[in-house]
Coordinates of C-alpha atoms in Angstrom, one line a residue:
X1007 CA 0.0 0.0 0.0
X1008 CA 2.6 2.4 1.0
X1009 CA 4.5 1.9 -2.2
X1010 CA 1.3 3.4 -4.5
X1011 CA 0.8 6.2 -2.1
X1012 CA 2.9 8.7 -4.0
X1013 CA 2.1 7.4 -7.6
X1014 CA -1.8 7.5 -6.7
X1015 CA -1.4 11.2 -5.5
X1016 CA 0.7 12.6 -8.4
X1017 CA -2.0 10.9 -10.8
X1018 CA -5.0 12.8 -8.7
X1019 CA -2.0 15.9 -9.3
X1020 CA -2.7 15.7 -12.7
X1021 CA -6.0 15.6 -13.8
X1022 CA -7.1 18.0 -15.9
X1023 CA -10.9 19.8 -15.2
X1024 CA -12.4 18.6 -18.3
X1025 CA -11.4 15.2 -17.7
X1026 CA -13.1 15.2 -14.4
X1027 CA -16.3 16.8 -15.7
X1028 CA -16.4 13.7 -17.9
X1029 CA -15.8 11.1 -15.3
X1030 CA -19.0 12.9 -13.3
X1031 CA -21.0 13.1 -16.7
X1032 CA -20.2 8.9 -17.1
X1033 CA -20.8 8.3 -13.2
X1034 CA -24.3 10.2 -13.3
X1035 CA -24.8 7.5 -16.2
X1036 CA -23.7 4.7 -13.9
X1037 CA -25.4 3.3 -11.1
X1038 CA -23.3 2.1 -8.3
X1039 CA -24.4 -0.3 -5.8
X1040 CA -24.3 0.3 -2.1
X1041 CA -21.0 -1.7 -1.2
X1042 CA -19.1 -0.3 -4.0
X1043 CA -19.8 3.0 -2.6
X1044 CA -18.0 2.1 0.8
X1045 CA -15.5 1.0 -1.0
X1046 CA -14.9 4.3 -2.8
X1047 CA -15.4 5.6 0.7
X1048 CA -12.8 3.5 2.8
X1049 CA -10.1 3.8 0.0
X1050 CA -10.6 7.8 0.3
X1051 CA -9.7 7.7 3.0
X1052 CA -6.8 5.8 3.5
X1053 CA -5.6 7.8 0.4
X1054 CA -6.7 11.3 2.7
X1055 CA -4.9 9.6 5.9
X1056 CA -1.6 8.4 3.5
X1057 CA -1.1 12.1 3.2
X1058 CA -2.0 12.9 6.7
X1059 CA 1.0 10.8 8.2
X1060 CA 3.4 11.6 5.4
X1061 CA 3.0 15.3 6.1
X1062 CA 3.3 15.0 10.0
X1063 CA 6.7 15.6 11.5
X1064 CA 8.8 12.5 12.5
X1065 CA 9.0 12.0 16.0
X1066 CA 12.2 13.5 18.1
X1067 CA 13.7 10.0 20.4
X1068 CA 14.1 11.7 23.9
X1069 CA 18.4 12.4 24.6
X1070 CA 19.4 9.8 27.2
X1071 CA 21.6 11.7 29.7
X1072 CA 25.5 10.2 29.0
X1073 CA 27.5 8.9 32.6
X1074 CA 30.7 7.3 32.7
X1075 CA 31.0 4.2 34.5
X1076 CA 33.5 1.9 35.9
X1077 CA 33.3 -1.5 37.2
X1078 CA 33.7 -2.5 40.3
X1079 CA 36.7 -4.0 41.9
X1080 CA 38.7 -5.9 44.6
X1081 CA 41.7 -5.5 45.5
X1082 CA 44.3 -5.5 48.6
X1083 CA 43.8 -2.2 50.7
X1084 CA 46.6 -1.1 52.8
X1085 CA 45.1 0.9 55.7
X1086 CA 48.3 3.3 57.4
X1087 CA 48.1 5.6 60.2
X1088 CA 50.1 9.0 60.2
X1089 CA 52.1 9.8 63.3
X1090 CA 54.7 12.0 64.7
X1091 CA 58.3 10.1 65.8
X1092 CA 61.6 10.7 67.4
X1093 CA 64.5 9.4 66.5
X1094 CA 66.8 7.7 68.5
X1095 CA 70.3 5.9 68.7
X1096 CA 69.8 1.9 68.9
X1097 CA 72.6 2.1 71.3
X1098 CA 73.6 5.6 73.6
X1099 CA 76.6 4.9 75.9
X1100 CA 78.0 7.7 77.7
X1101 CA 82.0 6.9 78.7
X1102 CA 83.0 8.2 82.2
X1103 CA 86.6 8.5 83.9
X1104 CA 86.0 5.5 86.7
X1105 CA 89.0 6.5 89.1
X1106 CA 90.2 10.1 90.0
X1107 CA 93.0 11.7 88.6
X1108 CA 94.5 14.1 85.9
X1109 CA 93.4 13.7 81.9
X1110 CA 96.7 13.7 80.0
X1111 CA 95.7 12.6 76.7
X1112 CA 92.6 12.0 74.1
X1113 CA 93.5 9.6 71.9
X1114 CA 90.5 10.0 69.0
X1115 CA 89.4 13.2 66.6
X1116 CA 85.7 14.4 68.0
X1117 CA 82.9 13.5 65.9
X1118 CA 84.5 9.9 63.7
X1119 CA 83.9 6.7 63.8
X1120 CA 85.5 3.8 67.1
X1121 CA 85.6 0.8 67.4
X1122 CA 84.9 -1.3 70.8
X1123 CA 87.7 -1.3 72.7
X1124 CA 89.3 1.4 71.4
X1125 CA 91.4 3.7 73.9
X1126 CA 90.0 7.2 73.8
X1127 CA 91.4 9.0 77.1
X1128 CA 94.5 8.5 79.4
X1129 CA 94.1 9.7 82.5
X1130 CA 97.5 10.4 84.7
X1131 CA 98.2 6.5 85.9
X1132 CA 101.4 7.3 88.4
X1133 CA 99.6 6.9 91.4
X1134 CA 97.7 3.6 90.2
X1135 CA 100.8 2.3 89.1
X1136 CA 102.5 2.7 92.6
X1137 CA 99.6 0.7 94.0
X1138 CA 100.1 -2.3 92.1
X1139 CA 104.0 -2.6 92.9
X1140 CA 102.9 -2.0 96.5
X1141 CA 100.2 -4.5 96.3
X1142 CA 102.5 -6.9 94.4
X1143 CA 105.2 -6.8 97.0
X1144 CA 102.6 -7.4 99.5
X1145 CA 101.7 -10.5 98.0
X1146 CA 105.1 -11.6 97.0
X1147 CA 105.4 -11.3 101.5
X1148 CA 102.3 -13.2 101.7
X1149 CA 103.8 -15.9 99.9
X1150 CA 107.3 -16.0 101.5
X1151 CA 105.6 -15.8 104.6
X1152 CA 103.4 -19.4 103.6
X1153 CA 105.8 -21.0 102.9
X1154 CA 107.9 -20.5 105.7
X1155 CA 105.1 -21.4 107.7
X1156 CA 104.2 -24.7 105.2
X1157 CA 108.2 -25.7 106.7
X1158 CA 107.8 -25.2 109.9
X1159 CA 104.5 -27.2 109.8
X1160 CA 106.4 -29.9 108.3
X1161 CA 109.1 -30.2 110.8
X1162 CA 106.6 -30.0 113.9
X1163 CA 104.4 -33.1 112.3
X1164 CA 107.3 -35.5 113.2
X1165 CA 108.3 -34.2 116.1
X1166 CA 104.7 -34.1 117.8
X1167 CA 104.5 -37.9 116.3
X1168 CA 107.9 -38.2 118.5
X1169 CA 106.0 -37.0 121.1
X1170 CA 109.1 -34.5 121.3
X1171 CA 106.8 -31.3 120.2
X1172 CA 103.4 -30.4 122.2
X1173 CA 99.7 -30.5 121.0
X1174 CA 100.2 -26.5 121.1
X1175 CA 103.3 -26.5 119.2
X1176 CA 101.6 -28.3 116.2
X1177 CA 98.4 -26.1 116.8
X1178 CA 100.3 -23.1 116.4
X1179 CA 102.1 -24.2 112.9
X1180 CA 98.9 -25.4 111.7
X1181 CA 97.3 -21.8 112.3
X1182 CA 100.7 -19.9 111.1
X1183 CA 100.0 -22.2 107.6
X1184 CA 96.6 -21.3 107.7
X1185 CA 97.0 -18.0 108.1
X1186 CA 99.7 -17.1 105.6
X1187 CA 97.8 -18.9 103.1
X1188 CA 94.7 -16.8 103.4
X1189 CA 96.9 -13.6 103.6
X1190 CA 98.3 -14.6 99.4
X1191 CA 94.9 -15.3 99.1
X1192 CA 94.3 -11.3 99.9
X1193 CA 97.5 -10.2 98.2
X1194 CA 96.5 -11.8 94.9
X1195 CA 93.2 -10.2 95.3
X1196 CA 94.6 -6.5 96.3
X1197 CA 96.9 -7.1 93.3
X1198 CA 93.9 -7.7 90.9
X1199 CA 92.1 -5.0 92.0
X1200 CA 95.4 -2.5 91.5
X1201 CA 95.7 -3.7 88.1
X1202 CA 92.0 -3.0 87.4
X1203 CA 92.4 0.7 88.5
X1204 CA 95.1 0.8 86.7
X1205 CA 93.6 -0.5 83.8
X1206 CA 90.8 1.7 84.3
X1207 CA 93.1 5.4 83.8
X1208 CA 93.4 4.2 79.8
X1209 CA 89.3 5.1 79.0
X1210 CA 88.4 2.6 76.3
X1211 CA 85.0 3.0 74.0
X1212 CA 82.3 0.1 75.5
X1213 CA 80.8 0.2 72.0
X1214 CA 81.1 1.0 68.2
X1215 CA 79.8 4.1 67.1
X1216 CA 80.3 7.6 66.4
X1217 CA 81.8 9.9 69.4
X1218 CA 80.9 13.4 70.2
X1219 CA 82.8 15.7 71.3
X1220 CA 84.9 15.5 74.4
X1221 CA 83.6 17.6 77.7
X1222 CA 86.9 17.9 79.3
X1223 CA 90.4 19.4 78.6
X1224 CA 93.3 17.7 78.9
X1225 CA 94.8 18.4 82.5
X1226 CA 91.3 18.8 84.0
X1227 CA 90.7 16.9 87.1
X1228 CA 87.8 13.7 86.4
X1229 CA 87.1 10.8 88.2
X1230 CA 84.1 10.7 90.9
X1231 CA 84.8 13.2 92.7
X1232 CA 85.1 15.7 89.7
X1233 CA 84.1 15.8 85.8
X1234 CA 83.5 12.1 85.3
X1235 CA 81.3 12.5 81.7
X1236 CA 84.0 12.2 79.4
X1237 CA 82.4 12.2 75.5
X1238 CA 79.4 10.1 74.3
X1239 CA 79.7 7.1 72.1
X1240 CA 76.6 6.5 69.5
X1241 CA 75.9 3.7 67.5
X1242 CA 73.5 4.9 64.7
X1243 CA 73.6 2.2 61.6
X1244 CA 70.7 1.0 63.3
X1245 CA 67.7 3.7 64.9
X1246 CA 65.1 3.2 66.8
X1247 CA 62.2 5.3 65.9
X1248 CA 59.7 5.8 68.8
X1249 CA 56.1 7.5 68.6
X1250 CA 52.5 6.8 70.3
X1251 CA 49.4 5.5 69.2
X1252 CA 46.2 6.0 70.6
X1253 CA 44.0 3.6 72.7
X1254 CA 41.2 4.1 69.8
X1255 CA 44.2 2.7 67.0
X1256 CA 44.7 -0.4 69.4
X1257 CA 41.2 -1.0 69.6
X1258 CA 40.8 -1.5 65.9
X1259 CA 43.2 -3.3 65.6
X1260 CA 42.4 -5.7 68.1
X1261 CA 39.1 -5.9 66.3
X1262 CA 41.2 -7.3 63.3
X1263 CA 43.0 -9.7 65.0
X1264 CA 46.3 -7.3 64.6
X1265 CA 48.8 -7.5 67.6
X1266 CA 50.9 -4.6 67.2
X1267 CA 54.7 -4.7 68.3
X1268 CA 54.4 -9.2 67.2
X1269 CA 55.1 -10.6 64.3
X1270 CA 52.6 -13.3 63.3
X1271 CA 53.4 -16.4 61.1
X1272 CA 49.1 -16.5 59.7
X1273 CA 49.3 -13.2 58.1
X1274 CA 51.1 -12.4 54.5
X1275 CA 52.6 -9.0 56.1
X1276 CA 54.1 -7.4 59.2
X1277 CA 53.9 -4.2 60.4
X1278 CA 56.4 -1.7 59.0
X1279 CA 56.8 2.2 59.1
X1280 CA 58.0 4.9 56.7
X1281 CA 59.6 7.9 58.0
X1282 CA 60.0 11.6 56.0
X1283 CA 63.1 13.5 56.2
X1284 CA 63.9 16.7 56.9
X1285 CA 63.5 18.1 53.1
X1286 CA 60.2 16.1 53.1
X1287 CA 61.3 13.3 51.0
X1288 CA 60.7 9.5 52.4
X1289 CA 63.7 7.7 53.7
X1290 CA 63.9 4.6 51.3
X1291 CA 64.3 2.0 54.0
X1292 CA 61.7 0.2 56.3
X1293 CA 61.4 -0.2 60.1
X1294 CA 59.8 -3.4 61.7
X1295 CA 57.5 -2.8 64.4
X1296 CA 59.1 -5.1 67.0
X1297 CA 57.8 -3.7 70.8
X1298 CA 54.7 -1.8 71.9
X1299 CA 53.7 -1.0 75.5
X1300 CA 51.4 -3.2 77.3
X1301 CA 49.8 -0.2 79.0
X1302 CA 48.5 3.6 77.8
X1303 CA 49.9 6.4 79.6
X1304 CA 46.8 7.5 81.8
X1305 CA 48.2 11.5 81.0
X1306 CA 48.4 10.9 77.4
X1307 CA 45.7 8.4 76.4
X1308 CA 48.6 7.1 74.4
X1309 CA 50.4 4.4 74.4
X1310 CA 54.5 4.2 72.7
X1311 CA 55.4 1.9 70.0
X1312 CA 59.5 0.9 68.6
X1313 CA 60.3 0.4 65.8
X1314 CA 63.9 -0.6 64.2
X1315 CA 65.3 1.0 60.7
X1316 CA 68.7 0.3 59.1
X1317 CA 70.8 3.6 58.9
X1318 CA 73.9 2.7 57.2
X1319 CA 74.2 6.4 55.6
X1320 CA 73.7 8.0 58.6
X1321 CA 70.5 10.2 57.0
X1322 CA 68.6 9.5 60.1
X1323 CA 70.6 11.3 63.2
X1324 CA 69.5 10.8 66.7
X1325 CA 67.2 13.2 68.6
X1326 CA 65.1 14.5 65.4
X1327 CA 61.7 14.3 64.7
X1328 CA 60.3 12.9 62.0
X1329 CA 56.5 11.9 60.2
X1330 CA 56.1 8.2 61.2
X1331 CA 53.5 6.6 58.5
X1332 CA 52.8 2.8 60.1
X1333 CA 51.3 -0.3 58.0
X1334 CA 48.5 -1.0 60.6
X1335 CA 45.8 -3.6 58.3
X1336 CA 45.7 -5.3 55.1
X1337 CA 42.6 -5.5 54.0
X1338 CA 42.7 -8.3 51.5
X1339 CA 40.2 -8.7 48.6
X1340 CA 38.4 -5.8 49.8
X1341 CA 35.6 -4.0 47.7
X1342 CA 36.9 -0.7 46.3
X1343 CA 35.2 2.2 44.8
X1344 CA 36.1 5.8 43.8
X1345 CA 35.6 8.1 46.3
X1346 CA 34.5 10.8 43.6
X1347 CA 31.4 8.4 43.0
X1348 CA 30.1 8.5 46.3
X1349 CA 27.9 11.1 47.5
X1350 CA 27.2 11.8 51.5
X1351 CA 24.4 12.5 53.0
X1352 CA 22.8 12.7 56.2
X1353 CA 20.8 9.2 55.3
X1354 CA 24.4 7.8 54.8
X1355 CA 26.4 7.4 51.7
X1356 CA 25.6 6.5 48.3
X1357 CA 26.3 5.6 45.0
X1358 CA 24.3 5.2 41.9
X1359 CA 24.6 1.5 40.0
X1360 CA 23.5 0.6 36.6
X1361 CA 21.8 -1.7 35.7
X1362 CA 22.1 -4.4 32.5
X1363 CA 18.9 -2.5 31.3
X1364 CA 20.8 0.6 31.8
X1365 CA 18.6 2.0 34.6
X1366 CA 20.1 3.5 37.4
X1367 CA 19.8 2.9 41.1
X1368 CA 20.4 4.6 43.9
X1369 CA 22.0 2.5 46.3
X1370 CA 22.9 3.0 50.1
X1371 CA 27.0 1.7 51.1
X1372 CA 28.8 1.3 54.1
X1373 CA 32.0 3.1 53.9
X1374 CA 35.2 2.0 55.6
X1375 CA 38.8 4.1 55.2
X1376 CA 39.7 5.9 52.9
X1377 CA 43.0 5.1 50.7
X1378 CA 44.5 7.2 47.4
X1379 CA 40.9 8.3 46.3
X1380 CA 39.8 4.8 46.9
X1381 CA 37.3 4.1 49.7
X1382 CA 36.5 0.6 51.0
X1383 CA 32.9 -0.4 50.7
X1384 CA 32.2 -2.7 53.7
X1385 CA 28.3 -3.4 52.8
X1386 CA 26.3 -2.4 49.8
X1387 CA 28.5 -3.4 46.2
X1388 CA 29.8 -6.2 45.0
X1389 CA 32.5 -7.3 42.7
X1390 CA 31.8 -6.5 38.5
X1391 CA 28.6 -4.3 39.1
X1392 CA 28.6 -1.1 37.0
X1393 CA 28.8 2.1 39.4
X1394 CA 28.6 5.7 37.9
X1395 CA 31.5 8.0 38.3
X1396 CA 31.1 10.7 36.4
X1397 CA 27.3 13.1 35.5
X1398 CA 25.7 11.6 38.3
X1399 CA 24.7 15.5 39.6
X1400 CA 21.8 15.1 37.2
X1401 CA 20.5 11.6 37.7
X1402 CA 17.5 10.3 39.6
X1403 CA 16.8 7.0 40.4
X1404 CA 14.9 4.9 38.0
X1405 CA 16.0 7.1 35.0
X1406 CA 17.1 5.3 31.6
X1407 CA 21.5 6.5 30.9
X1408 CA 23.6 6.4 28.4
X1409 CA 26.5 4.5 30.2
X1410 CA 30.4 4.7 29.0
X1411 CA 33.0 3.2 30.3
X1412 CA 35.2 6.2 32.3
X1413 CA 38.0 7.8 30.3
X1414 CA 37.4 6.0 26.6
X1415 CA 34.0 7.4 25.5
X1416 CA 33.0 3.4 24.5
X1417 CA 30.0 2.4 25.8
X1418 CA 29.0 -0.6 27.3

């Protein structure tokens, strides 16, 4: 029918008056019956309603509104808490002169590395010296004393055997061997002590590290009784970097089966921190969380945490502060979204999901933390579903979308 539309009209175009005079001249002649005339009738107007639709305007197909979309993901979520630190030497040792007595020499250039055992001060050992020869002579009496008194022991024996020497002759030898014996006994004891004074006026390094500068001049008077704090020895290729954490940060964590300050042998990861230095960059190394104290401060609320970082360069020096960033949870396979796609609200959060039928939804989430413009979604999404991210402003639930994917313009 549609095809003889045009050519029926642009015949009816062309007939000329005269001709149509004639056809009513022949018709007047011709007598039509009652169904032809319905006929004529019905295929009037379908001609009539032919050119009715073909003039109307075509109908306009509503815009869809165009969002971009993303799918959704899993994926493990590091969760890190901020904190602020202090550095500290793994090992602090402050030398000190041990006996009294005049500093003659430093033996070591302030500020460099020494090894254990190194001598660093001498302090005037005259005197200390003169008390080991006396206590040496002492002993070397003791002994020549014994052992006179081991001979005359040994020529009383017979004698009181004899019977030519009394019960108190042989008591008194016995006691005189006694005796001397116990006084070498007390020699070789004076003499070890004399030597460890002695030893004790050459002022050796108890550890290996780098030494400050020296708090005394030579010729100053130290010991106990005067300047005893010599220099400070620090040993720094290993810091300890100390901070505090709140009651509320051990509380989640507990609630995650995370025991901070232990390792544990079920989990993929340990604890680790990051510090920042001084020009704001991050030190390159990690520290492993390896103590935290069993109890809060009740001033602070707070309670401290260690942890130990390699410092082989020596970027790190004791006594600074620093920004402390800890590895406190893994959240593993967790449900991710980005945080641009959800809008708050006093009802909660939200997000709007499309669906295969391109419809959208408005659907209520549980947020958890937030990580690099990712947030957890604890409740709410799952794993492949289509969320908006982008022209959501001017969406209302139920309405029919134009989804493409973020960032290429393709659509679904």
């Amino acid at each position: 029918m549609s095809k003889h539309k045009p050519h029926n009209i642009h015949r009816i175009k062309d007939l000329k008056l005269s001709d149509i005079k004639a056809m009513s001249a022949n018709l007047k002649h011709i007598r039509l019956s009652w169904y032809h005339w319905i006929f004529i009738i019905i295929g009037l107007i379908i001609i009539i309603g032919g050119i009715v639709w073909i003039s109307l305007p075509k109908p306009v197909e509503p815009e869809l509104p165009v969002v971009e979309i993303e799918n959704v993901e899993t994926e493990n979520v590091n969760i890190y808490g901020d904190y602020v630190g202090r550095v500290n030497a793994q090992q602090f040792v402050e030398v000190r002169a041990r006996v009294e007595g005049y500093l003659e020499k430093m033996l070591f250039d302030e500020g460099t590395y020494v090894e254990k055992g190194q001598t660093l001060f001498i302090i005037d050992p005259l005197l200390y010296k003169a008390n080991v020869e006396s206590a040496r002579a002492r002993l070397n009496k003791a002994k020549a004393q014994a052992l006179k008194a081991e001979r005359d022991l040994n020529r009383i024996r017979p004698l009181y055997e004899e019977n030519a020497a009394s019960q108190l002759d042989l008591d008194n030898a016995v006691a005189a061997y006694e005796t001397s014996h116990a006084d070498v006994v007390i020699g070789e004891a004076d003499l070890t002590q004399a030597e460890m004074v002695l030893g004790y006026t050459s002022v050796k390094s108890p550890i290996s590290g780098y030494i400050s500068e020296r708090n005394v001049d030579i010729g100053t008077l130290v010991g106990p009784s005067g300047k005893s704090l010599l220099a400070t020895v620090v040993k720094t290729d290993t810091v300890r970097i100390d901070f505090s954490m709140t009651a509320l940060d051990y509380l989640r964590s507990k609630e995650r089966n995370v025991n901070i300050g232990q390792r544990d042998s079920t989990r993929s990861w340990d604890s680790y921190v990051t510090v920042t230095l001084a020009d704001g960059s991050e030190y390159p190394f990690k520290g492993i969380v390896d103590f935290a104290d069993p109890q809060v401060d009740p001033q602070t609320g707070t309670f401290s945490v260690r942890a130990e970082m390699p410092n082989k360069g020596r970027e790190l020096l004791p006594g600074q502060f620093t920004r402390v960033k800890m590895l406190l949870d893994v959240r593993e396979n967790a449900v991710v979204a980005p945080s641009r796609a959800l809008e708050i609200e006093k009802g909660g959060a939200f997000i709007y999901v499309v669906r295969p039928d391109s419809v959208v939804e408005r659907r209520f989430v549980e947020i958890g933390p937030e990580i690099e413009n990712k947030t957890v979604i604890e409740r709410g999404l799952g794993k492949g579903e289509k969320i908006v991210v982008e022209g959501f402003h001017k969406l209302n639930p139920g309405m029919k979308v134009k989804p493409l994917y973020f960032g290429s313009g393709k659509q679904k």
